[in-house]
PDB file of N, CA and C in Angstrom:
ATOM      1  N   MET A   1     168.064 125.789 258.025  1.00  0.00           N
ATOM      2  CA  MET A   1     166.963 126.735 258.071  1.00  0.00           C
ATOM      3  C   MET A   1     166.724 127.299 256.675  1.00  0.00           C
ATOM      4  N   ARG A   2     165.495 127.633 256.434  1.00  0.00           N
ATOM      5  CA  ARG A   2     165.104 128.147 255.126  1.00  0.00           C
ATOM      6  C   ARG A   2     164.634 129.595 255.267  1.00  0.00           C
ATOM      7  N   ALA A   3     165.142 130.465 254.377  1.00  0.00           N
ATOM      8  CA  ALA A   3     164.707 131.868 254.377  1.00  0.00           C
ATOM      9  C   ALA A   3     163.404 131.992 253.603  1.00  0.00           C
ATOM     10  N   VAL A   4     162.459 132.691 254.188  1.00  0.00           N
ATOM     11  CA  VAL A   4     161.157 132.934 253.568  1.00  0.00           C
ATOM     12  C   VAL A   4     160.884 134.429 253.679  1.00  0.00           C
ATOM     13  N   PHE A   5     160.424 135.020 252.584  1.00  0.00           N
ATOM     14  CA  PHE A   5     160.055 136.432 252.589  1.00  0.00           C
ATOM     15  C   PHE A   5     158.536 136.546 252.560  1.00  0.00           C
ATOM     16  N   VAL A   6     158.007 137.435 253.393  1.00  0.00           N
ATOM     17  CA  VAL A   6     156.568 137.642 253.456  1.00  0.00           C
ATOM     18  C   VAL A   6     156.290 139.134 253.305  1.00  0.00           C
ATOM     19  N   GLN A   7     155.483 139.472 252.309  1.00  0.00           N
ATOM     20  CA  GLN A   7     155.034 140.849 252.131  1.00  0.00           C
ATOM     21  C   GLN A   7     153.661 140.975 252.776  1.00  0.00           C
ATOM     22  N   LEU A   8     153.447 142.068 253.469  1.00  0.00           N
ATOM     23  CA  LEU A   8     152.200 142.251 254.203  1.00  0.00           C
ATOM     24  C   LEU A   8     151.503 143.532 253.782  1.00  0.00           C
ATOM     25  N   GLN A   9     150.233 143.404 253.484  1.00  0.00           N
ATOM     26  CA  GLN A   9     149.387 144.559 253.214  1.00  0.00           C
ATOM     27  C   GLN A   9     148.621 144.835 254.509  1.00  0.00           C
ATOM     28  N   VAL A  10     148.653 146.087 254.940  1.00  0.00           N
ATOM     29  CA  VAL A  10     148.122 146.458 256.245  1.00  0.00           C
ATOM     30  C   VAL A  10     146.988 147.472 256.078  1.00  0.00           C
ATOM     31  N   SER A  11     146.027 147.440 256.989  1.00  0.00           N
ATOM     32  CA  SER A  11     144.952 148.439 256.995  1.00  0.00           C
ATOM     33  C   SER A  11     145.568 149.832 257.088  1.00  0.00           C
ATOM     34  N   PRO A  12     144.982 150.810 256.406  1.00  0.00           N
ATOM     35  CA  PRO A  12     145.527 152.168 256.441  1.00  0.00           C
ATOM     36  C   PRO A  12     145.737 152.679 257.867  1.00  0.00           C
ATOM     37  N   GLY A  13     146.915 153.241 258.098  1.00  0.00           N
ATOM     38  CA  GLY A  13     147.238 153.827 259.388  1.00  0.00           C
ATOM     39  C   GLY A  13     147.690 152.854 260.457  1.00  0.00           C
ATOM     40  N   ARG A  14     147.843 151.570 260.110  1.00  0.00           N
ATOM     41  CA  ARG A  14     148.190 150.572 261.137  1.00  0.00           C
ATOM     42  C   ARG A  14     149.561 149.929 260.928  1.00  0.00           C
ATOM     43  N   THR A  15     150.347 150.453 260.006  1.00  0.00           N
ATOM     44  CA  THR A  15     151.637 149.829 259.687  1.00  0.00           C
ATOM     45  C   THR A  15     152.547 149.737 260.907  1.00  0.00           C
ATOM     46  N   TYR A  16     152.684 150.826 261.655  1.00  0.00           N
ATOM     47  CA  TYR A  16     153.582 150.822 262.809  1.00  0.00           C
ATOM     48  C   TYR A  16     153.070 149.898 263.908  1.00  0.00           C
ATOM     49  N   GLU A  17     151.777 149.876 264.089  1.00  0.00           N
ATOM     50  CA  GLU A  17     151.161 148.984 265.083  1.00  0.00           C
ATOM     51  C   GLU A  17     151.437 147.515 264.734  1.00  0.00           C
ATOM     52  N   VAL A  18     151.253 147.159 263.467  1.00  0.00           N
ATOM     53  CA  VAL A  18     151.516 145.786 263.019  1.00  0.00           C
ATOM     54  C   VAL A  18     153.002 145.457 263.156  1.00  0.00           C
ATOM     55  N   ALA A  19     153.856 146.376 262.750  1.00  0.00           N
ATOM     56  CA  ALA A  19     155.304 146.151 262.861  1.00  0.00           C
ATOM     57  C   ALA A  19     155.710 145.942 264.320  1.00  0.00           C
ATOM     58  N   ASP A  20     155.158 146.735 265.229  1.00  0.00           N
ATOM     59  CA  ASP A  20     155.467 146.576 266.654  1.00  0.00           C
ATOM     60  C   ASP A  20     155.046 145.205 267.165  1.00  0.00           C
ATOM     61  N   GLU A  21     153.864 144.749 266.754  1.00  0.00           N
ATOM     62  CA  GLU A  21     153.381 143.436 267.196  1.00  0.00           C
ATOM     63  C   GLU A  21     154.266 142.316 266.654  1.00  0.00           C
ATOM     64  N   LEU A  22     154.657 142.400 265.395  1.00  0.00           N
ATOM     65  CA  LEU A  22     155.541 141.386 264.824  1.00  0.00           C
ATOM     66  C   LEU A  22     156.883 141.374 265.539  1.00  0.00           C
ATOM     67  N   PHE A  23     157.391 142.559 265.880  1.00  0.00           N
ATOM     68  CA  PHE A  23     158.640 142.667 266.617  1.00  0.00           C
ATOM     69  C   PHE A  23     158.512 141.992 267.984  1.00  0.00           C
ATOM     70  N   LYS A  24     157.394 142.220 268.668  1.00  0.00           N
ATOM     71  CA  LYS A  24     157.158 141.605 269.983  1.00  0.00           C
ATOM     72  C   LYS A  24     157.124 140.083 269.895  1.00  0.00           C
ATOM     73  N   ARG A  25     156.604 139.568 268.792  1.00  0.00           N
ATOM     74  CA  ARG A  25     156.499 138.111 268.618  1.00  0.00           C
ATOM     75  C   ARG A  25     157.835 137.459 268.259  1.00  0.00           C
ATOM     76  N   GLU A  26     158.840 138.272 267.939  1.00  0.00           N
ATOM     77  CA  GLU A  26     160.182 137.785 267.602  1.00  0.00           C
ATOM     78  C   GLU A  26     160.148 136.761 266.473  1.00  0.00           C
ATOM     79  N   VAL A  27     159.368 137.063 265.449  1.00  0.00           N
ATOM     80  CA  VAL A  27     159.210 136.158 264.311  1.00  0.00           C
ATOM     81  C   VAL A  27     160.200 136.480 263.203  1.00  0.00           C
ATOM     82  N   ALA A  28     160.356 137.759 262.893  1.00  0.00           N
ATOM     83  CA  ALA A  28     161.160 138.167 261.736  1.00  0.00           C
ATOM     84  C   ALA A  28     162.616 138.389 262.110  1.00  0.00           C
ATOM     85  N   SER A  29     163.500 137.999 261.196  1.00  0.00           N
ATOM     86  CA  SER A  29     164.899 138.353 261.390  1.00  0.00           C
ATOM     87  C   SER A  29     165.145 139.759 260.870  1.00  0.00           C
ATOM     88  N   GLU A  30     164.342 140.186 259.875  1.00  0.00           N
ATOM     89  CA  GLU A  30     164.402 141.540 259.334  1.00  0.00           C
ATOM     90  C   GLU A  30     162.986 141.974 258.980  1.00  0.00           C
ATOM     91  N   LEU A  31     162.690 143.254 259.172  1.00  0.00           N
ATOM     92  CA  LEU A  31     161.361 143.782 258.887  1.00  0.00           C
ATOM     93  C   LEU A  31     161.516 145.197 258.348  1.00  0.00           C
ATOM     94  N   TYR A  32     160.957 145.440 257.163  1.00  0.00           N
ATOM     95  CA  TYR A  32     161.100 146.729 256.486  1.00  0.00           C
ATOM     96  C   TYR A  32     159.737 147.290 256.092  1.00  0.00           C
ATOM     97  N   SER A  33     159.604 148.612 256.120  1.00  0.00           N
ATOM     98  CA  SER A  33     158.453 149.239 255.492  1.00  0.00           C
ATOM     99  C   SER A  33     158.810 149.408 254.016  1.00  0.00           C
ATOM    100  N   THR A  34     157.815 149.309 253.150  1.00  0.00           N
ATOM    101  CA  THR A  34     158.065 149.343 251.709  1.00  0.00           C
ATOM    102  C   THR A  34     157.035 150.219 251.001  1.00  0.00           C
ATOM    103  N   SER A  35     157.346 150.566 249.763  1.00  0.00           N
ATOM    104  CA  SER A  35     156.388 151.264 248.912  1.00  0.00           C
ATOM    105  C   SER A  35     155.727 150.235 248.006  1.00  0.00           C
ATOM    106  N   GLY A  36     154.634 150.620 247.376  1.00  0.00           N
ATOM    107  CA  GLY A  36     153.960 149.723 246.448  1.00  0.00           C
ATOM    108  C   GLY A  36     152.707 149.124 247.036  1.00  0.00           C
ATOM    109  N   ASP A  37     152.329 147.959 246.526  1.00  0.00           N
ATOM    110  CA  ASP A  37     151.082 147.303 246.925  1.00  0.00           C
ATOM    111  C   ASP A  37     151.116 146.758 248.347  1.00  0.00           C
ATOM    112  N   TYR A  38     152.304 146.496 248.867  1.00  0.00           N
ATOM    113  CA  TYR A  38     152.443 145.946 250.213  1.00  0.00           C
ATOM    114  C   TYR A  38     153.157 146.961 251.096  1.00  0.00           C
ATOM    115  N   ASP A  39     152.872 146.925 252.384  1.00  0.00           N
ATOM    116  CA  ASP A  39     153.390 147.921 253.326  1.00  0.00           C
ATOM    117  C   ASP A  39     154.622 147.465 254.091  1.00  0.00           C
ATOM    118  N   LEU A  40     154.740 146.167 254.324  1.00  0.00           N
ATOM    119  CA  LEU A  40     155.866 145.622 255.078  1.00  0.00           C
ATOM    120  C   LEU A  40     156.459 144.429 254.349  1.00  0.00           C
ATOM    121  N   LEU A  41     157.753 144.261 254.499  1.00  0.00           N
ATOM    122  CA  LEU A  41     158.467 143.097 253.971  1.00  0.00           C
ATOM    123  C   LEU A  41     159.255 142.497 255.116  1.00  0.00           C
ATOM    124  N   MET A  42     159.015 141.223 255.371  1.00  0.00           N
ATOM    125  CA  MET A  42     159.739 140.573 256.450  1.00  0.00           C
ATOM    126  C   MET A  42     160.480 139.342 255.942  1.00  0.00           C
ATOM    127  N   LYS A  43     161.622 139.102 256.556  1.00  0.00           N
ATOM    128  CA  LYS A  43     162.421 137.913 256.265  1.00  0.00           C
ATOM    129  C   LYS A  43     162.349 137.020 257.496  1.00  0.00           C
ATOM    130  N   ILE A  44     161.968 135.785 257.268  1.00  0.00           N
ATOM    131  CA  ILE A  44     161.811 134.815 258.347  1.00  0.00           C
ATOM    132  C   ILE A  44     162.704 133.612 258.041  1.00  0.00           C
ATOM    133  N   TYR A  45     163.317 133.058 259.055  1.00  0.00           N
ATOM    134  CA  TYR A  45     164.019 131.790 258.912  1.00  0.00           C
ATOM    135  C   TYR A  45     163.173 130.714 259.576  1.00  0.00           C
ATOM    136  N   ILE A  46     162.866 129.677 258.817  1.00  0.00           N
ATOM    137  CA  ILE A  46     162.017 128.593 259.318  1.00  0.00           C
ATOM    138  C   ILE A  46     162.812 127.291 259.262  1.00  0.00           C
ATOM    139  N   ASP A  47     162.760 126.539 260.336  1.00  0.00           N
ATOM    140  CA  ASP A  47     163.466 125.260 260.405  1.00  0.00           C
ATOM    141  C   ASP A  47     162.954 124.295 259.352  1.00  0.00           C
ATOM    142  N   GLU A  48     163.854 123.471 258.844  1.00  0.00           N
ATOM    143  CA  GLU A  48     163.476 122.421 257.887  1.00  0.00           C
ATOM    144  C   GLU A  48     162.434 121.520 258.531  1.00  0.00           C
ATOM    145  N   GLY A  49     161.471 121.098 257.748  1.00  0.00           N
ATOM    146  CA  GLY A  49     160.442 120.186 258.242  1.00  0.00           C
ATOM    147  C   GLY A  49     159.241 120.883 258.860  1.00  0.00           C
ATOM    148  N   VAL A  50     159.342 122.183 259.104  1.00  0.00           N
ATOM    149  CA  VAL A  50     158.214 122.932 259.667  1.00  0.00           C
ATOM    150  C   VAL A  50     157.271 123.305 258.534  1.00  0.00           C
ATOM    151  N   ASP A  51     155.986 123.163 258.755  1.00  0.00           N
ATOM    152  CA  ASP A  51     154.975 123.531 257.773  1.00  0.00           C
ATOM    153  C   ASP A  51     154.945 125.055 257.659  1.00  0.00           C
ATOM    154  N   ILE A  52     155.424 125.581 256.538  1.00  0.00           N
ATOM    155  CA  ILE A  52     155.567 127.022 256.356  1.00  0.00           C
ATOM    156  C   ILE A  52     154.217 127.732 256.417  1.00  0.00           C
ATOM    157  N   GLY A  53     153.219 127.191 255.757  1.00  0.00           N
ATOM    158  CA  GLY A  53     151.898 127.805 255.767  1.00  0.00           C
ATOM    159  C   GLY A  53     151.319 127.892 257.163  1.00  0.00           C
ATOM    160  N   LYS A  54     151.453 126.832 257.929  1.00  0.00           N
ATOM    161  CA  LYS A  54     150.941 126.819 259.301  1.00  0.00           C
ATOM    162  C   LYS A  54     151.723 127.796 260.172  1.00  0.00           C
ATOM    163  N   PHE A  55     153.041 127.841 259.989  1.00  0.00           N
ATOM    164  CA  PHE A  55     153.868 128.762 260.760  1.00  0.00           C
ATOM    165  C   PHE A  55     153.432 130.209 260.523  1.00  0.00           C
ATOM    166  N   ILE A  56     153.257 130.569 259.265  1.00  0.00           N
ATOM    167  CA  ILE A  56     152.850 131.937 258.932  1.00  0.00           C
ATOM    168  C   ILE A  56     151.433 132.209 259.440  1.00  0.00           C
ATOM    169  N   ASN A  57     150.549 131.253 259.277  1.00  0.00           N
ATOM    170  CA  ASN A  57     149.180 131.408 259.767  1.00  0.00           C
ATOM    171  C   ASN A  57     149.147 131.612 261.282  1.00  0.00           C
ATOM    172  N   ASP A  58     149.928 130.826 262.010  1.00  0.00           N
ATOM    173  CA  ASP A  58     149.911 130.881 263.473  1.00  0.00           C
ATOM    174  C   ASP A  58     150.689 132.053 264.059  1.00  0.00           C
ATOM    175  N   ASN A  59     151.698 132.562 263.340  1.00  0.00           N
ATOM    176  CA  ASN A  59     152.597 133.566 263.914  1.00  0.00           C
ATOM    177  C   ASN A  59     152.571 134.932 263.249  1.00  0.00           C
ATOM    178  N   VAL A  60     152.032 135.012 262.043  1.00  0.00           N
ATOM    179  CA  VAL A  60     152.065 136.273 261.305  1.00  0.00           C
ATOM    180  C   VAL A  60     150.658 136.721 260.894  1.00  0.00           C
ATOM    181  N   ALA A  61     149.953 135.895 260.156  1.00  0.00           N
ATOM    182  CA  ALA A  61     148.689 136.295 259.531  1.00  0.00           C
ATOM    183  C   ALA A  61     147.601 136.656 260.535  1.00  0.00           C
ATOM    184  N   ASN A  62     147.754 136.220 261.771  1.00  0.00           N
ATOM    185  CA  ASN A  62     146.719 136.508 262.774  1.00  0.00           C
ATOM    186  C   ASN A  62     146.963 137.823 263.525  1.00  0.00           C
ATOM    187  N   VAL A  63     147.941 138.604 263.102  1.00  0.00           N
ATOM    188  CA  VAL A  63     148.176 139.911 263.718  1.00  0.00           C
ATOM    189  C   VAL A  63     147.061 140.862 263.258  1.00  0.00           C
ATOM    190  N   PRO A  64     146.365 141.496 264.196  1.00  0.00           N
ATOM    191  CA  PRO A  64     145.304 142.431 263.812  1.00  0.00           C
ATOM    192  C   PRO A  64     145.872 143.566 262.941  1.00  0.00           C
ATOM    193  N   GLY A  65     145.176 143.863 261.862  1.00  0.00           N
ATOM    194  CA  GLY A  65     145.600 144.926 260.961  1.00  0.00           C
ATOM    195  C   GLY A  65     146.169 144.424 259.655  1.00  0.00           C
ATOM    196  N   ILE A  66     146.572 143.148 259.613  1.00  0.00           N
ATOM    197  CA  ILE A  66     147.071 142.582 258.365  1.00  0.00           C
ATOM    198  C   ILE A  66     145.883 142.215 257.489  1.00  0.00           C
ATOM    199  N   VAL A  67     145.887 142.721 256.265  1.00  0.00           N
ATOM    200  CA  VAL A  67     144.791 142.497 255.334  1.00  0.00           C
ATOM    201  C   VAL A  67     145.110 141.357 254.377  1.00  0.00           C
ATOM    202  N   ARG A  68     146.365 141.286 253.961  1.00  0.00           N
ATOM    203  CA  ARG A  68     146.768 140.295 252.957  1.00  0.00           C
ATOM    204  C   ARG A  68     148.261 140.022 253.086  1.00  0.00           C
ATOM    205  N   SER A  69     148.660 138.810 252.721  1.00  0.00           N
ATOM    206  CA  SER A  69     150.085 138.487 252.720  1.00  0.00           C
ATOM    207  C   SER A  69     150.459 137.775 251.428  1.00  0.00           C
ATOM    208  N   LEU A  70     151.716 137.897 251.086  1.00  0.00           N
ATOM    209  CA  LEU A  70     152.279 137.220 249.915  1.00  0.00           C
ATOM    210  C   LEU A  70     153.588 136.600 250.352  1.00  0.00           C
ATOM    211  N   THR A  71     153.677 135.277 250.301  1.00  0.00           N
ATOM    212  CA  THR A  71     154.848 134.552 250.754  1.00  0.00           C
ATOM    213  C   THR A  71     155.701 134.110 249.587  1.00  0.00           C
ATOM    214  N   THR A  72     156.994 134.339 249.678  1.00  0.00           N
ATOM    215  CA  THR A  72     157.942 133.920 248.654  1.00  0.00           C
ATOM    216  C   THR A  72     158.951 132.985 249.294  1.00  0.00           C
ATOM    217  N   LEU A  73     159.013 131.751 248.772  1.00  0.00           N
ATOM    218  CA  LEU A  73     159.988 130.784 249.253  1.00  0.00           C
ATOM    219  C   LEU A  73     161.303 130.986 248.513  1.00  0.00           C
ATOM    220  N   THR A  74     162.398 130.706 249.171  1.00  0.00           N
ATOM    221  CA  THR A  74     163.708 130.842 248.544  1.00  0.00           C
ATOM    222  C   THR A  74     164.339 129.482 248.335  1.00  0.00           C
ATOM    223  N   PHE A  75     165.250 129.418 247.378  1.00  0.00           N
ATOM    224  CA  PHE A  75     165.934 128.170 247.069  1.00  0.00           C
ATOM    225  C   PHE A  75     167.427 128.234 247.381  1.00  0.00           C
ATOM    226  N   LYS A  76     168.139 129.168 246.788  1.00  0.00           N
ATOM    227  CA  LYS A  76     169.572 129.241 246.961  1.00  0.00           C
ATOM    228  C   LYS A  76     169.999 130.696 247.091  1.00  0.00           C
ATOM    229  N   ALA A  77     170.844 130.967 248.063  1.00  0.00           N
ATOM    230  CA  ALA A  77     171.408 132.320 248.218  1.00  0.00           C
ATOM    231  C   ALA A  77     172.728 132.368 247.455  1.00  0.00           C
ATOM    232  N   PHE A  78     172.940 133.437 246.737  1.00  0.00           N
ATOM    233  CA  PHE A  78     174.176 133.586 245.973  1.00  0.00           C
ATOM    234  C   PHE A  78     175.071 134.614 246.619  1.00  0.00           C
TER     235      PHE A  78
END
């Protein structure tokens, strides 16, 4: 499995609503509220061979209230 981090920018006042929906979908292994340009940071484990862009599009980006996402792929954990 590959760890992928996704930062999410959310419409004002909808952070908790978006976080609840992501929790219901059981997509993230970890989900944090953050300061800065993005409101949420989630860690996802995706099976090898799965199209990461399609997975995020189908399971994360379509949550109402998400305005923008930034995906960071990982290579090696130390």
